[in-house]
Coordinates of C-alpha atoms in Angstrom, one line a residue:
A237 CA 37.7 143.6 -60.7
A238 CA 36.0 141.3 -58.3
R239 CA 33.1 142.7 -56.4
V240 CA 33.0 142.3 -52.6
P241 CA 29.5 141.2 -51.6
D242 CA 27.4 143.5 -49.6
A243 CA 28.4 143.0 -46.0
T244 CA 25.2 144.4 -44.6
A245 CA 23.3 141.2 -45.7
P246 CA 25.7 138.2 -45.0
L247 CA 24.7 135.0 -46.8
S248 CA 25.8 131.5 -46.1
G249 CA 27.6 129.3 -48.7
N250 CA 24.2 128.0 -49.8
G251 CA 22.9 131.5 -50.4
E252 CA 20.8 131.5 -47.2
A253 CA 20.3 134.6 -45.2
G254 CA 22.2 134.7 -41.9
T255 CA 23.2 137.0 -39.0
L256 CA 26.6 137.7 -37.3
T257 CA 27.1 138.5 -33.6
V258 CA 30.3 139.8 -32.1
D259 CA 30.3 139.0 -28.4
E260 CA 33.0 139.9 -25.9
Q261 CA 31.2 137.9 -23.1
Y262 CA 33.0 134.6 -22.6
T263 CA 31.1 131.3 -23.0
P264 CA 32.8 127.9 -23.0
G265 CA 34.1 126.8 -26.4
S266 CA 35.7 123.5 -27.5
L267 CA 36.5 122.4 -24.0
T268 CA 36.3 118.7 -24.7
Y269 CA 38.8 119.1 -27.6
W270 CA 41.1 121.3 -25.6
A271 CA 41.1 119.0 -22.6
Q272 CA 43.2 116.4 -24.5
Y273 CA 46.0 119.0 -24.4
G274 CA 45.7 119.7 -20.7
L275 CA 43.7 122.9 -21.2
T276 CA 40.8 124.0 -19.0
E277 CA 38.0 126.5 -19.0
A278 CA 40.3 128.8 -17.0
D279 CA 42.9 128.7 -19.7
E280 CA 40.4 129.6 -22.4
R281 CA 39.0 132.4 -20.2
A282 CA 42.5 133.8 -20.0
V283 CA 42.9 133.9 -23.8
H284 CA 39.4 134.9 -24.9
L285 CA 38.8 138.4 -26.3
A286 CA 35.7 138.0 -28.5
T287 CA 33.6 135.5 -30.3
L288 CA 32.2 136.0 -33.9
R289 CA 29.3 133.7 -34.4
H290 CA 27.4 133.4 -37.6
S291 CA 24.0 131.6 -37.8
G292 CA 21.6 131.1 -40.6
T293 CA 18.8 128.8 -41.8
G294 CA 21.1 125.9 -42.9
T295 CA 24.0 123.9 -41.4
A296 CA 26.4 125.5 -43.9
A297 CA 25.6 128.9 -42.5
D298 CA 26.8 128.2 -39.0
W299 CA 30.4 129.0 -38.0
E300 CA 32.2 130.5 -35.0
L301 CA 35.6 132.2 -34.7
R302 CA 37.2 133.0 -31.4
V303 CA 39.7 135.8 -31.2
G304 CA 42.4 135.8 -28.5
R305 CA 43.8 138.7 -26.5
G306 CA 46.7 138.9 -28.9
S307 CA 44.2 139.2 -31.7
Q308 CA 45.1 135.6 -32.9
I309 CA 42.3 133.3 -34.1
Y310 CA 42.5 130.6 -31.5
S311 CA 39.3 128.7 -32.3
M312 CA 37.4 128.0 -35.5
R313 CA 34.3 125.9 -35.4
M314 CA 32.2 124.6 -38.3
H315 CA 29.9 121.6 -38.5
G316 CA 30.5 120.8 -34.9
D317 CA 34.3 120.4 -35.4
E318 CA 37.3 122.4 -34.2
Y319 CA 39.5 123.4 -37.1
I320 CA 42.4 124.9 -35.1
G321 CA 45.2 122.5 -34.5
G322 CA 46.2 121.0 -31.1
Q323 CA 48.2 123.0 -28.6
H324 CA 51.8 122.1 -27.6
T325 CA 51.2 122.1 -23.8
F326 CA 53.1 118.9 -23.1
D327 CA 56.4 119.6 -25.0
P328 CA 59.3 121.9 -24.2
S329 CA 57.8 124.8 -26.1
N330 CA 54.8 124.8 -23.7
S331 CA 52.7 126.8 -26.1
T332 CA 49.1 127.8 -25.3
W333 CA 47.4 129.4 -28.2
N334 CA 50.6 131.1 -29.2
D335 CA 51.8 129.0 -32.1
A336 CA 49.1 126.6 -33.3
V337 CA 46.6 129.4 -34.3
L338 CA 45.9 131.7 -37.2
M339 CA 48.1 134.8 -36.9
L340 CA 50.8 137.0 -38.4
V341 CA 54.5 136.3 -37.8
T342 CA 57.5 138.5 -38.7
S343 CA 61.2 137.6 -38.6
N344 CA 64.7 138.8 -39.5
T345 CA 66.5 136.1 -41.4
L346 CA 69.3 138.4 -42.3
D347 CA 70.8 138.5 -38.8
E348 CA 69.3 135.7 -36.8
R349 CA 71.8 133.1 -37.9
N350 CA 74.8 135.1 -36.7
T351 CA 77.0 133.0 -34.4
V352 CA 78.8 135.9 -32.7
C353 CA 77.1 138.0 -30.0
G354 CA 77.0 141.6 -31.2
A355 CA 77.8 144.8 -29.4
G356 CA 75.8 145.2 -26.2
C357 CA 74.9 141.5 -26.0
T358 CA 75.4 140.5 -22.3
N359 CA 73.0 137.6 -21.7
P360 CA 75.0 134.3 -21.9
N361 CA 71.8 132.3 -22.1
R362 CA 70.8 134.0 -25.3
V363 CA 74.1 134.0 -27.2
P364 CA 73.2 134.0 -29.9
N365 CA 69.4 134.3 -30.0
K366 CA 68.7 132.5 -33.3
N367 CA 65.0 133.1 -33.3
S368 CA 63.8 136.6 -34.1
D369 CA 60.1 135.7 -34.5
I370 CA 57.4 138.1 -33.4
H371 CA 54.1 136.3 -33.0
Q372 CA 50.9 138.2 -33.2
A373 CA 49.6 136.0 -30.4
G374 CA 52.4 136.8 -27.9
L375 CA 55.0 134.9 -25.9
Y376 CA 55.4 131.1 -25.5
R377 CA 54.2 130.0 -22.1
R378 CA 57.7 128.9 -21.1
D379 CA 58.9 132.4 -21.7
G380 CA 56.0 134.2 -20.2
I381 CA 56.0 136.1 -16.9
G382 CA 55.6 133.5 -14.1
R383 CA 55.3 130.8 -16.8
V384 CA 51.8 131.8 -17.7
P385 CA 50.8 133.0 -21.2
F386 CA 51.7 136.6 -22.0
Y387 CA 49.6 137.6 -25.0
S388 CA 50.3 140.6 -27.1
R389 CA 49.1 143.9 -25.6
L390 CA 45.8 145.0 -27.0
L391 CA 45.9 148.8 -27.8
R392 CA 42.5 149.2 -29.4
R393 CA 39.5 147.3 -30.5
T394 CA 36.3 148.3 -32.3
R395 CA 33.4 146.3 -33.7
D396 CA 30.3 146.8 -35.7
A397 CA 27.6 144.5 -37.2
T398 CA 29.9 142.6 -39.5
S399 CA 33.5 142.9 -38.2
L400 CA 36.0 143.1 -35.3
R401 CA 39.0 145.4 -35.6
T402 CA 42.0 145.1 -33.3
L403 CA 45.4 146.8 -32.9
V404 CA 48.1 145.1 -30.8
W405 CA 51.8 145.6 -29.9
A406 CA 53.6 142.2 -30.2
P407 CA 56.6 141.5 -28.0
Q408 CA 59.7 139.6 -29.1
T409 CA 58.5 136.0 -28.9
H410 CA 61.5 134.5 -27.0
P411 CA 62.7 136.8 -24.2
P412 CA 65.0 137.6 -22.6
S413 CA 66.9 138.9 -25.6
D414 CA 69.7 141.4 -26.0
A415 CA 69.7 140.8 -29.7
W416 CA 66.1 141.5 -30.7
R417 CA 63.6 144.1 -29.9
S418 CA 60.0 144.7 -31.2
G419 CA 58.5 147.8 -32.5
I420 CA 55.8 145.7 -34.3
L421 CA 52.2 146.7 -34.4
Y422 CA 49.7 144.3 -35.9
E423 CA 46.3 145.7 -37.1
Q424 CA 43.6 143.3 -38.1
T425 CA 40.0 143.3 -39.2
V426 CA 38.0 140.1 -39.2
R427 CA 35.0 140.7 -41.5
D428 CA 32.0 138.7 -42.6
V429 CA 31.7 139.6 -46.3
G430 CA 28.8 137.3 -47.0
F431 CA 28.3 134.1 -49.0
G432 CA 30.2 132.1 -46.4
V433 CA 33.4 134.1 -46.8
V434 CA 35.3 135.6 -43.9
A435 CA 38.0 138.3 -44.8
F436 CA 41.1 138.8 -42.8
E437 CA 42.5 142.3 -43.5
Q438 CA 45.9 142.7 -41.8
L439 CA 48.5 145.4 -41.6
I440 CA 52.0 145.3 -40.1
T441 CA 53.7 148.5 -38.9
N442 CA 57.4 148.4 -37.9
G443 CA 58.1 151.2 -35.5
G444 CA 61.6 149.9 -34.6
C445 CA 64.9 151.7 -35.0
P446 CA 65.7 152.0 -38.8
G447 CA 68.5 149.6 -39.9
S448 CA 68.6 147.7 -36.5
E449 CA 65.2 146.1 -36.4
V450 CA 64.8 144.9 -40.0
K451 CA 62.0 142.5 -40.8
N452 CA 62.2 140.6 -44.1
R453 CA 60.2 137.4 -43.6
F454 CA 56.4 137.4 -43.1
A455 CA 54.0 134.6 -42.5
A456 CA 50.7 136.2 -43.5
P457 CA 49.0 134.2 -42.2
W458 CA 50.6 131.5 -40.1
F459 CA 47.9 128.9 -39.8
V460 CA 47.9 125.6 -38.0
T461 CA 44.8 123.5 -38.7
N462 CA 43.4 120.2 -37.4
R463 CA 43.6 118.3 -40.7
H464 CA 41.7 115.3 -39.3
V465 CA 38.5 117.2 -39.8
L466 CA 39.2 118.0 -43.4
A467 CA 37.9 115.7 -46.1
N468 CA 40.4 117.1 -48.6
Y469 CA 43.4 119.4 -48.3
T470 CA 46.5 120.5 -50.1
Y471 CA 49.8 121.9 -48.8
E472 CA 53.0 123.3 -50.2
R473 CA 56.5 122.2 -49.4
D474 CA 59.7 124.2 -50.1
G475 CA 61.1 123.3 -53.5
V476 CA 57.9 121.4 -54.6

C-alpha cells in the first residue's frame, strides 16, 4: 500500500522544507486576471472563505489555493499564474465562481430528461426542469436571490496546521424548481500531505427522500482549468 507522507513536515516537489498557512482573512488575489471577466475585488470578497498558502525555499514550493463560501476551489495559483478557468460573467449563464471552479456535482440522469411535468409540478417556467445538477459551489448568478451569487450554505468549518475541513448544504442549482429538491451535503478536506501534493478528501451525503431524490451521476471532481498556463495536458472525451 502507498504510504501517505508525514503531513506534519510538508515538503515541496523538490524535497525542500515548506510551511502552510490557512488564513480566513481576505487579501486581494488574481484581480488582474479576474478583471477581464468583469469581476472586481468586491466580487472576490463576496466569495472568499479561506486561503491556503504554501511557501518554501524554492519556487516549486510556492502555491496558493482559495476556497469559496460554498467550499469550492475558486483560485489556484502557482508560479505566478492562475490555474482556474475564466468565469462566464458575460454570457446568459452569468456564472461567478459557480461553474468554472474545482468542486463536486451530483445529478439525476434517470428522470431529468422526462418531457412531462410530474404530479405537483405547477411552475410553467420550469416544465420540465431538465437540469438536476447540484453544484458544491451554489447557484448560478442568474438564478440567485437578487441576481447576486448565492453560494452553498456553510454549516461547519475546522482547520489545523495542514488542512481545512468544510461541510456545506448545496441547493438545487437552477431554481425555482418543482421537479427537484436537494438534501445534499458536501463534506471536504483540503490537506497538504507534503512533497508538493495536495489531497482533496470528499464525501457526499444524500439526505433527500428515498426514491424521489435519487442521484446517480457524480463529477468528483468537476474541474475547469486555464489550459493556457499548462505546458502539457491531456483530456478525455466520451467514446475515446
